[in-house]
XYZ file of N, CA, C and O in Angstrom:
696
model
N -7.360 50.588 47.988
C -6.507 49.937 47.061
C -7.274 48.963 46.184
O -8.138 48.211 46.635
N -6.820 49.028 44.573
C -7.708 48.031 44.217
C -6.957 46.676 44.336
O -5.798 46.481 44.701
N -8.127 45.582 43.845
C -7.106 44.202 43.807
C -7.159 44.211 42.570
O -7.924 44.774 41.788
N -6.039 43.353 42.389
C -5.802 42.587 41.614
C -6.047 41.338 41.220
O -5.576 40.513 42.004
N -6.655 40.842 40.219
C -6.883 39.786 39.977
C -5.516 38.657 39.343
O -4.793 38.976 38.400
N -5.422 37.561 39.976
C -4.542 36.645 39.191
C -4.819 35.914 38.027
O -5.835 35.223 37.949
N -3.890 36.021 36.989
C -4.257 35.333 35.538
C -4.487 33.516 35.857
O -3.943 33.078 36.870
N -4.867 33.054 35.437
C -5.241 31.759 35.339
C -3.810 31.563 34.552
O -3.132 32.374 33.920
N -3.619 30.169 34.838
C -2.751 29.452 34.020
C -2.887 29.337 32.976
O -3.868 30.068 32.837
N -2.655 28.935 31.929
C -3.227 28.432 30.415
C -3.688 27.335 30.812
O -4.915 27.311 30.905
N -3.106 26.343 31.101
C -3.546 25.090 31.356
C -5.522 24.918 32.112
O -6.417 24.086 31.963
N -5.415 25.885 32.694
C -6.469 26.070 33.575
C -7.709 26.365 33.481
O -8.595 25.908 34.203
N -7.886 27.354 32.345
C -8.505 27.838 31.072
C -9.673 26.640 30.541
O -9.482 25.426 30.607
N -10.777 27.235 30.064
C -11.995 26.035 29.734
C -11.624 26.014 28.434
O -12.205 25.126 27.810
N -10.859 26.673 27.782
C -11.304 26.570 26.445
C -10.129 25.505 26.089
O -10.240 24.685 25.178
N -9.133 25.609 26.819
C -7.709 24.635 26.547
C -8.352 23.265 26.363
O -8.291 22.593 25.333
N -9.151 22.847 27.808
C -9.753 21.577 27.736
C -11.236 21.427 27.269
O -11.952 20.462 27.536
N -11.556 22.405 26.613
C -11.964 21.738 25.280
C -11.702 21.576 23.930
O -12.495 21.104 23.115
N -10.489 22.003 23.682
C -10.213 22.012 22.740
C -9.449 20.767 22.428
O -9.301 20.328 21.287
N -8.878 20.119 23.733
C -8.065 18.823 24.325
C -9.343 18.089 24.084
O -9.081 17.153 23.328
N -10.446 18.101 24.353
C -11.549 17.314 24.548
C -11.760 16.594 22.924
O -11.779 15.406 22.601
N -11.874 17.588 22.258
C -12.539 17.741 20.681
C -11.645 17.593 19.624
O -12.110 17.335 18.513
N -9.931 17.761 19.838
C -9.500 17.502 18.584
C -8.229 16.377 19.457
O -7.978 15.227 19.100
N -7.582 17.115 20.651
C -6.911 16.015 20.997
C -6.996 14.647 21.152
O -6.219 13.963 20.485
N -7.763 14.114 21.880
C -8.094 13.330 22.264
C -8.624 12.016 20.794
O -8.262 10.839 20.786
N -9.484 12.654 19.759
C -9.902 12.142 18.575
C -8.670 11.576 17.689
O -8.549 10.636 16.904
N -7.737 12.677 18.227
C -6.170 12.440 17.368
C -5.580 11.443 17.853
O -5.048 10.602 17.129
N -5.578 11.366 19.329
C -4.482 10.455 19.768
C -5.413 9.043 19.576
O -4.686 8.080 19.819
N -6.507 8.704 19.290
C -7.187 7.632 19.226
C -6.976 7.219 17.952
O -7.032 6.028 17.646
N -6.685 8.290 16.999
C -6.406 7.579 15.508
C -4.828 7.455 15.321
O -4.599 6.840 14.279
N -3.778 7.799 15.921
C -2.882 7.241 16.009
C -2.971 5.745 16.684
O -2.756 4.709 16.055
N -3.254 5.800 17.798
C -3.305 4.477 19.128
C -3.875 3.137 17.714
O -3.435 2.002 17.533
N -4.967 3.890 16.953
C -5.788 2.499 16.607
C -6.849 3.208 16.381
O -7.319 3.342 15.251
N -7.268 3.663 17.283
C -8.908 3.931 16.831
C -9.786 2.590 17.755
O -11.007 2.743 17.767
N -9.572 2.088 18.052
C -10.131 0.788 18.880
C -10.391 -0.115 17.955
O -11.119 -0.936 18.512
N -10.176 -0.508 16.614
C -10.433 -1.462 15.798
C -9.145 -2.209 15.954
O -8.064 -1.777 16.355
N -9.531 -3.640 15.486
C -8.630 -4.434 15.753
C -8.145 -4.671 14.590
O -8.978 -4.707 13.684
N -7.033 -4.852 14.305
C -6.374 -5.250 13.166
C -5.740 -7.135 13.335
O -5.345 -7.763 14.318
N -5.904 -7.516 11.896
C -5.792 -8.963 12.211
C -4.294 -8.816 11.443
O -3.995 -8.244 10.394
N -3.372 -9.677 12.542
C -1.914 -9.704 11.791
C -1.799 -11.356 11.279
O -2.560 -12.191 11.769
N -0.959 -11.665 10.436
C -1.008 -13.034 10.091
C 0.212 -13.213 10.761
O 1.127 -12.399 10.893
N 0.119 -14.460 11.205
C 1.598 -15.358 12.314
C 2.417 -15.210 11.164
O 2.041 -14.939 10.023
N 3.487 -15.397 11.540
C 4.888 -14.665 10.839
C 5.374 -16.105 10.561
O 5.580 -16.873 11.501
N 5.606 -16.570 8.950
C 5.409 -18.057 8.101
C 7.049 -17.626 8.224
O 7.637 -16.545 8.247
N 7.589 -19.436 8.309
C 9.224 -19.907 8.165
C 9.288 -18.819 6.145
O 8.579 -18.616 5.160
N 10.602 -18.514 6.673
C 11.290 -18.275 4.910
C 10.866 -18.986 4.166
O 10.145 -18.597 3.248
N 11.311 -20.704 4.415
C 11.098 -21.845 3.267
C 9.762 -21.816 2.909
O 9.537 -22.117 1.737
N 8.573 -21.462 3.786
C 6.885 -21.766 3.333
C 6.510 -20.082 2.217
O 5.664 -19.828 1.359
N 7.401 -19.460 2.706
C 7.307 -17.633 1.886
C 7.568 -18.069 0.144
O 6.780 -17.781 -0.756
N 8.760 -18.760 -0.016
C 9.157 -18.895 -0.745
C 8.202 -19.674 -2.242
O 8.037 -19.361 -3.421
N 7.629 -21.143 -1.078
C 7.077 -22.217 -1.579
C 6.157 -21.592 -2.014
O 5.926 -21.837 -3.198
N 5.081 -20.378 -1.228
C 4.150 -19.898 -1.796
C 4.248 -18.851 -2.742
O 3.402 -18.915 -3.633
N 5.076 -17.864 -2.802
C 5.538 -17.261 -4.329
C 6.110 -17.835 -5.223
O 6.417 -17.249 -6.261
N 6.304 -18.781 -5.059
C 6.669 -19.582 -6.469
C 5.086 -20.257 -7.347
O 4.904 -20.430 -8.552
N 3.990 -20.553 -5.976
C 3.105 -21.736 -6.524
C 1.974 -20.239 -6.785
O 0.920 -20.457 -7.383
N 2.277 -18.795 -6.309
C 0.893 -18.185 -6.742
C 1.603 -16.903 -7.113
O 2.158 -16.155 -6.308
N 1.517 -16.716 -8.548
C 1.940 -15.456 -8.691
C 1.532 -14.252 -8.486
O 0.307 -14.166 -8.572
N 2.105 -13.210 -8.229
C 1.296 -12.032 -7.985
C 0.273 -11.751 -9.488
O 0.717 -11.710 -10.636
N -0.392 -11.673 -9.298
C -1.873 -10.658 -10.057
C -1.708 -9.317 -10.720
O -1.820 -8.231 -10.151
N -1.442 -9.509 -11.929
C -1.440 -8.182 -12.563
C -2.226 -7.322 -12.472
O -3.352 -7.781 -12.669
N -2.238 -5.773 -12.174
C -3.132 -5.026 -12.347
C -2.840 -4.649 -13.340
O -1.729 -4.225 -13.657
N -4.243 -4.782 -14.321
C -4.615 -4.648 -15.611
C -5.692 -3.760 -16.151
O -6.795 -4.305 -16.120
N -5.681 -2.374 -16.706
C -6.610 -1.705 -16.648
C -7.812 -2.222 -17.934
O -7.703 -2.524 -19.122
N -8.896 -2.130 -17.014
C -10.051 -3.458 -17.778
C -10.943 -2.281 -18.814
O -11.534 -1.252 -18.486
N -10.796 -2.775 -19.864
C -11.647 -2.293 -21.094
C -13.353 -2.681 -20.834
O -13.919 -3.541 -20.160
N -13.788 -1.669 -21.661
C -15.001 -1.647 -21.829
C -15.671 -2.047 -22.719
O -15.815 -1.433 -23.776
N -16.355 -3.472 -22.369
C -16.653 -4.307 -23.412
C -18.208 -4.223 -23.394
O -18.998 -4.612 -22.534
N -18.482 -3.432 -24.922
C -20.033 -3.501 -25.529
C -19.659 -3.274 -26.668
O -18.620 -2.824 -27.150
N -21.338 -3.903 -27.375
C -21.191 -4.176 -29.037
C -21.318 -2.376 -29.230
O -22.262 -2.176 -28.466
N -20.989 -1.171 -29.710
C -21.102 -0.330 -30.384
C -20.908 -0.213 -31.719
O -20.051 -0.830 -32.354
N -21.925 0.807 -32.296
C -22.190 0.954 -33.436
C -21.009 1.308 -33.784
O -20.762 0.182 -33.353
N -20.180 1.663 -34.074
C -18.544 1.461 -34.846
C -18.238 -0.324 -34.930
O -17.900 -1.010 -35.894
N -18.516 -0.700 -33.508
C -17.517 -1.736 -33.882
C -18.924 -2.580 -35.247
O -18.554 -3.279 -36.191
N -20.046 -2.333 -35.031
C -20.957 -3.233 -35.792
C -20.659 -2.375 -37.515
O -21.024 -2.760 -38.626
N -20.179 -1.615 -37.279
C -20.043 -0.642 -38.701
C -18.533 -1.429 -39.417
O -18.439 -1.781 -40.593
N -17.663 -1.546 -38.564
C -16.221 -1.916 -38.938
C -16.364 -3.243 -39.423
O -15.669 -3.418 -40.423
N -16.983 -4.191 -39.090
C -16.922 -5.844 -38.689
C -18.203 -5.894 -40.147
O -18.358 -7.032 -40.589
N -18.964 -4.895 -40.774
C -19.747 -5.158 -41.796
C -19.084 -4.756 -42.681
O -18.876 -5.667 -43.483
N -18.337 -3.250 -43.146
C -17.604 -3.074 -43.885
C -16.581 -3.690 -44.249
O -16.010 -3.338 -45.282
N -16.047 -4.892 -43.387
C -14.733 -5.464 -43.555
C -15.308 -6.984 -44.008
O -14.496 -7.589 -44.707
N -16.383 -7.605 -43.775
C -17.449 -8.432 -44.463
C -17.578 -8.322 -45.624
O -17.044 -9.197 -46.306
N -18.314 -7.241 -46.313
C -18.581 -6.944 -47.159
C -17.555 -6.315 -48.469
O -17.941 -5.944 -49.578
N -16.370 -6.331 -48.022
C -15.329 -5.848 -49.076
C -15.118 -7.968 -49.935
O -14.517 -8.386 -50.925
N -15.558 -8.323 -49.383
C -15.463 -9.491 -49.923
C -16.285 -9.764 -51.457
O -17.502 -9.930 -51.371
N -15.854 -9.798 -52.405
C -16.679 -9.634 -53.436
C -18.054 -10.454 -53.773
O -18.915 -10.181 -54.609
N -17.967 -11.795 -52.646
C -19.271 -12.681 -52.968
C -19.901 -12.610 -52.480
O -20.883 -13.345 -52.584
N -19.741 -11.222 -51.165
C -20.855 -10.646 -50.248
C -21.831 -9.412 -50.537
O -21.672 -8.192 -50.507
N -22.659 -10.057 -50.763
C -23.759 -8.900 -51.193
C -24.189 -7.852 -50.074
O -24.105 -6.664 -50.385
N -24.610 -8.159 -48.884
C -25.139 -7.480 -47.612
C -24.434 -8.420 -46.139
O -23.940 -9.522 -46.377
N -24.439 -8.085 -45.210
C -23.904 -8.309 -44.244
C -24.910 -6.990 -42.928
O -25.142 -5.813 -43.202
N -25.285 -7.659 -41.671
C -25.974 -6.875 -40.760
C -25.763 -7.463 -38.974
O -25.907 -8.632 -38.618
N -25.588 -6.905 -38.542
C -25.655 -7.296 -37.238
C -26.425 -6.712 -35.927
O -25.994 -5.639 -35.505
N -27.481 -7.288 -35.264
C -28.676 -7.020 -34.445
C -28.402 -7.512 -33.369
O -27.890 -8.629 -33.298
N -28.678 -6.799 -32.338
C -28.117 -7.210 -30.590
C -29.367 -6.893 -30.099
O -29.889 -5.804 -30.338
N -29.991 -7.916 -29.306
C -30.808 -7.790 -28.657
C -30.760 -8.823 -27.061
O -30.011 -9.726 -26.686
N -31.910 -8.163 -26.465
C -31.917 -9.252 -25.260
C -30.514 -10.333 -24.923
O -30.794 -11.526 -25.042
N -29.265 -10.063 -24.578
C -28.157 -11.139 -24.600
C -27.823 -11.420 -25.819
O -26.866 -12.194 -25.810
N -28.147 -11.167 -26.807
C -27.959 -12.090 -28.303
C -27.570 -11.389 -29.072
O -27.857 -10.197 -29.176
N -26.686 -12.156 -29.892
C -26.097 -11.297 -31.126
C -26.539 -11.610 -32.228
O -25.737 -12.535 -32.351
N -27.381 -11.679 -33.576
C -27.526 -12.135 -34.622
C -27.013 -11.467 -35.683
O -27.178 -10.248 -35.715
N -26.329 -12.098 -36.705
C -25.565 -11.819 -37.446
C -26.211 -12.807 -38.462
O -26.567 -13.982 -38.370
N -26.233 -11.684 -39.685
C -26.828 -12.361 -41.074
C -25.712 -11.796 -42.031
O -25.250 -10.696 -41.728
N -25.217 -12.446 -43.181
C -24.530 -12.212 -43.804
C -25.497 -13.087 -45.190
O -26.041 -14.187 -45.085
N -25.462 -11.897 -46.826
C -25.853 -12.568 -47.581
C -24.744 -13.118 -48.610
O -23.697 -12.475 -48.537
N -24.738 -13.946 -49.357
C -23.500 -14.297 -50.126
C -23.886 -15.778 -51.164
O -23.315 -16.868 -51.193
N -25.164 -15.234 -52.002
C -25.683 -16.548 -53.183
C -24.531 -17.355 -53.707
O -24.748 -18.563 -53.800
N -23.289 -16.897 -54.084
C -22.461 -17.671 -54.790
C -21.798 -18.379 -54.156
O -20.973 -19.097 -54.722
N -21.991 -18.400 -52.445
C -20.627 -19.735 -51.749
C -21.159 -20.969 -51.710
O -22.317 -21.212 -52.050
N -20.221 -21.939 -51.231
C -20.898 -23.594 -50.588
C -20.747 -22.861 -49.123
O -20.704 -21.745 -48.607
N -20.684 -24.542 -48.751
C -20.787 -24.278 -46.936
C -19.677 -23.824 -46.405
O -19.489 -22.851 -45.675
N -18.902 -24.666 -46.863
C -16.999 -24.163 -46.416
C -17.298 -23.184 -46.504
O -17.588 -22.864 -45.351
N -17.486 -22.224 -47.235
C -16.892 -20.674 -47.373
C -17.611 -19.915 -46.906
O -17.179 -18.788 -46.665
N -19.281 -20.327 -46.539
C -20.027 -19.549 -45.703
C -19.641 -19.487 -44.395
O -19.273 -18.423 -43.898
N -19.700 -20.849 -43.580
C -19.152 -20.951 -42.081
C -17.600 -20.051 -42.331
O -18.052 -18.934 -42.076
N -16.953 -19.939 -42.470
C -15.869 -19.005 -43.127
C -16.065 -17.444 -43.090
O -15.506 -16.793 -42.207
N -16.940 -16.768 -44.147
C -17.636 -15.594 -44.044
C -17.688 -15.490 -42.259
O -17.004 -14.777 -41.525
N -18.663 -16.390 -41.936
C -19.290 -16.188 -40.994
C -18.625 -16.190 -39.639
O -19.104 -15.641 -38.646
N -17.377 -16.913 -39.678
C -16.703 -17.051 -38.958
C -15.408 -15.530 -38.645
O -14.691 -15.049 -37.767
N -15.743 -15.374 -39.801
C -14.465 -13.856 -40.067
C -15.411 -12.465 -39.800
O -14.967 -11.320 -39.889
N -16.358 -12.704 -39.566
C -17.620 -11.597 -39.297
C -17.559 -11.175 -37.465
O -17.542 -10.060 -36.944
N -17.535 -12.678 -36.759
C -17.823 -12.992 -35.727
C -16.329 -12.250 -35.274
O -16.336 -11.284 -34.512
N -15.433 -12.648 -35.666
C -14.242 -12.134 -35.557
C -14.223 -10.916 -35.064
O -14.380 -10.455 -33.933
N -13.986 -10.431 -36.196
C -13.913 -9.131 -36.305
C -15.055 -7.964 -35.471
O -14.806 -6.804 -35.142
N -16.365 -8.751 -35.281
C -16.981 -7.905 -34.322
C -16.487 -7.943 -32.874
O -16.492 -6.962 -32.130
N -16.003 -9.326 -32.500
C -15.137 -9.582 -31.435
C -14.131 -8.502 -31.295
O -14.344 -7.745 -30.348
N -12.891 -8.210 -32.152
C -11.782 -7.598 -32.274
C -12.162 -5.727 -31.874
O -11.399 -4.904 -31.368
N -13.463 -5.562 -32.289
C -13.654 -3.740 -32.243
C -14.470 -3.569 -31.267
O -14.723 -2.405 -30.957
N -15.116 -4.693 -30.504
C -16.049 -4.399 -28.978
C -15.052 -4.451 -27.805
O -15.472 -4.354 -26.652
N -13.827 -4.593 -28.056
C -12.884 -4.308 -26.518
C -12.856 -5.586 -26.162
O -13.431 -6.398 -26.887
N -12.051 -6.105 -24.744
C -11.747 -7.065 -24.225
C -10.806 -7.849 -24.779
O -10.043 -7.376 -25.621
N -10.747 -8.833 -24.483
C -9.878 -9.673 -25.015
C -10.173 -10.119 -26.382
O -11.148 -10.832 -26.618
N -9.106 -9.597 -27.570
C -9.589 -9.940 -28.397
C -9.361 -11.228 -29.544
O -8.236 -11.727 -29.543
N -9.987 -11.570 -30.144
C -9.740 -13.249 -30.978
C -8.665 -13.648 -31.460
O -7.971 -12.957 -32.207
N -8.353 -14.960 -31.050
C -7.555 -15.508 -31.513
C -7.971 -16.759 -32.151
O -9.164 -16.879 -32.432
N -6.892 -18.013 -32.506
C -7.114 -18.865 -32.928
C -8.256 -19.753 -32.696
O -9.013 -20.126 -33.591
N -8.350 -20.073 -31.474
C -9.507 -20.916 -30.530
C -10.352 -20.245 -29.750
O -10.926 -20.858 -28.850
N -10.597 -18.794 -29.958
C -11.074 -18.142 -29.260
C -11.771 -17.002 -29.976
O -11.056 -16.208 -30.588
N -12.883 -16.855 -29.970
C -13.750 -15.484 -30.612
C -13.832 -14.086 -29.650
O -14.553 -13.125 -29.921
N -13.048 -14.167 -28.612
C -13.637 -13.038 -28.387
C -14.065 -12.475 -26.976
O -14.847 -13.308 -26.518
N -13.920 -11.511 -26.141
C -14.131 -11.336 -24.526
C -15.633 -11.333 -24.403
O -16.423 -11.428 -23.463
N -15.749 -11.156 -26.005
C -17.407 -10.034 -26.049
C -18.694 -11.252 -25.900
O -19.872 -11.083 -25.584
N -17.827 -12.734 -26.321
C -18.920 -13.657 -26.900
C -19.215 -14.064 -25.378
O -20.338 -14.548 -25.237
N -18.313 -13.956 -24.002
C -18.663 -14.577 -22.983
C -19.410 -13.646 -22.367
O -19.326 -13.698 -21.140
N -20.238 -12.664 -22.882
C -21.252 -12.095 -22.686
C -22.817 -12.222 -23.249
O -23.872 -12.342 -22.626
N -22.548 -12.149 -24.645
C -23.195 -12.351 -25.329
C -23.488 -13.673 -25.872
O -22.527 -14.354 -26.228
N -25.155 -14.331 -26.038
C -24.938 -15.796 -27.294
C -24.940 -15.068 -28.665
O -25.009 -13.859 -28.885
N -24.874 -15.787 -29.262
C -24.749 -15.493 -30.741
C -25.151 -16.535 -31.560
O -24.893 -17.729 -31.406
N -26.146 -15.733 -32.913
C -26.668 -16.831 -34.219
C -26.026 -16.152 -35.054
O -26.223 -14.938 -35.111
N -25.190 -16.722 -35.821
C -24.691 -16.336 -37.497
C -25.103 -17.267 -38.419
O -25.077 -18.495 -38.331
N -25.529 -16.482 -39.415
C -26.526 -17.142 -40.608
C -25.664 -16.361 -41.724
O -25.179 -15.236 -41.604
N -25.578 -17.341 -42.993
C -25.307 -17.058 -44.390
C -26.225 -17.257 -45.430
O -26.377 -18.414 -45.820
N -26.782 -16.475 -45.885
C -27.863 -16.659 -46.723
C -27.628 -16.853 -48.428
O -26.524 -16.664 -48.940
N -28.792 -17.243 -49.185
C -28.121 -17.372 -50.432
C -29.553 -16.364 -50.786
O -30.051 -15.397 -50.211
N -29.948 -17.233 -52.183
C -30.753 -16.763 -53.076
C -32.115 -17.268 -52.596
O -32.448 -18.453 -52.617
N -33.044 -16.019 -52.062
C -34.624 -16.512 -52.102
C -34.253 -16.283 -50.506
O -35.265 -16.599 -49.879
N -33.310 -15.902 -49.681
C -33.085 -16.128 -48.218
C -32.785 -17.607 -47.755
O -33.128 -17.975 -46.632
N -32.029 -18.594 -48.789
C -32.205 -19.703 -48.642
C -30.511 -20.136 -47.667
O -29.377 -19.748 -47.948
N -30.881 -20.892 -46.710
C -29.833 -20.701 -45.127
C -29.067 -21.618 -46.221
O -29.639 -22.509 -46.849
N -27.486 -21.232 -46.391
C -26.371 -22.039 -46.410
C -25.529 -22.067 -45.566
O -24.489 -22.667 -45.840
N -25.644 -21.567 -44.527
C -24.961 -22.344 -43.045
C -25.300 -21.461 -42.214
O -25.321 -20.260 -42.483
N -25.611 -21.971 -41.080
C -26.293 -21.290 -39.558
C -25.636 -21.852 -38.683
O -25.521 -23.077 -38.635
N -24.834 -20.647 -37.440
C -24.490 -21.587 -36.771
C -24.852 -20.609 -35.134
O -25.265 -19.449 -35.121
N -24.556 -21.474 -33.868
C -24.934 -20.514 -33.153
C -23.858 -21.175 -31.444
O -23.456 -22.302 -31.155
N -23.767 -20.114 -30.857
C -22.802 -20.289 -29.931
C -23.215 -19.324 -28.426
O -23.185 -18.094 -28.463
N -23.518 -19.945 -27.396
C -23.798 -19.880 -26.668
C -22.284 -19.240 -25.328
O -21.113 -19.615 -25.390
N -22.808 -18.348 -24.386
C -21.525 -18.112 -23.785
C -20.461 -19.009 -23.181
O -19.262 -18.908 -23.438
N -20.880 -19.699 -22.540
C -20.099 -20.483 -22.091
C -19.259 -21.490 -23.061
O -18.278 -22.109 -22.649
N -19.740 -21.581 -24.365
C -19.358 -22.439 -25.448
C -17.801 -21.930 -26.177
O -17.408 -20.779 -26.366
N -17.158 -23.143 -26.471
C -15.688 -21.904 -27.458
C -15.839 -22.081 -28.388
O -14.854 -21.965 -29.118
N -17.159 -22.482 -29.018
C -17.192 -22.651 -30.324
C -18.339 -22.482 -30.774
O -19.334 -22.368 -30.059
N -18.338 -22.434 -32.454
C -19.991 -22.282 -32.911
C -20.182 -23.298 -33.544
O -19.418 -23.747 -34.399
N -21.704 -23.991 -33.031
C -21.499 -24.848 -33.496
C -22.902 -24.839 -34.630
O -24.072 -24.483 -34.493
N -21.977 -25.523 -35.988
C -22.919 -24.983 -37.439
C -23.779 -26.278 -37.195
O -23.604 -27.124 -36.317
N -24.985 -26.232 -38.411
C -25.755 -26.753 -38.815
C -25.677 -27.625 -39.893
O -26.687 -28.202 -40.294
């Protein structure tokens, strides 16, 4: 007579417990935790919840522009210079941190150069991204960059220079 052999259980089986070994076991550890500890904060009275959303507002997420001088914005900020009829040439050079800006214009005084020069600065501010100029303010681009703006006359002769450093909110002329 032959025998018969008895089936193993499933349970009983090598491959069950390894397969328990290798994916079960990995699973139930990333449910449980994983063994890292998580830090909970003590659970604050209502009245202190309150006190503190009132004194810190939530934080806008704000998708952040990309602020560099590009040749458009240095193209836009000269062409819009130069539609000025007492402006002969207008140029702007970025180097090492620095912005220099020359604008030529023989026929102004000073008022109207620091002026030019001031509406130059502007406007390169306004087409490099970031936050752009307002009243008391030139610009996201200038707290990157220092900056010299010069107005020139006849012979290259300086009728107002002024220059502004990052941290500065202003330019301050000569």
């Amino acid at each position: 007579m032959a025998e018969v052999k008895a089936k193993k259980a499933w349970y009983k089986k090598w491959w069950v417990w390894a397969l328990i070994v290798f994916i079960g076991f990995p699973a139930i550890g990333t449910l449980v935790g994983g063994g890292e500890e998580e830090t909970v904060p003590a659970p604050k009275a209502k009245a202190e919840e309150k006190a503190e959303s009132k004194s810190k507002p939530e934080p806008k997420k704000v998708k952040k522009e990309k602020i560099e001088i590009t040749d458009f914005a240095i193209k836009q900020a000269v062409e819009l210079t130069t539609e000025d009829e007492l402006v002969q040439d207008a140029a702007v050079h970025v180097e090492d941190g620095t912005i220099y800006i020359a604008i030529t214009a023989p026929a102004v005084n000073e008022d109207y150069a620091k002026e030019l020069g001031d509406n130059m600065v502007r406007q390169l501010g306004t087409f490099s991204g970031g936050k752009t100029p307002s009243k008391n303010y030139y610009g996201e681009i200038y707290e990157k960059y220092n900056l010299h703006v010069g107005v020139f006359g006849h012979n290259e002769k300086e009728i107002a220079y002024g220059t502004k450093v990052t941290v500065a909110d202003k330019i301050r002329w000569k």
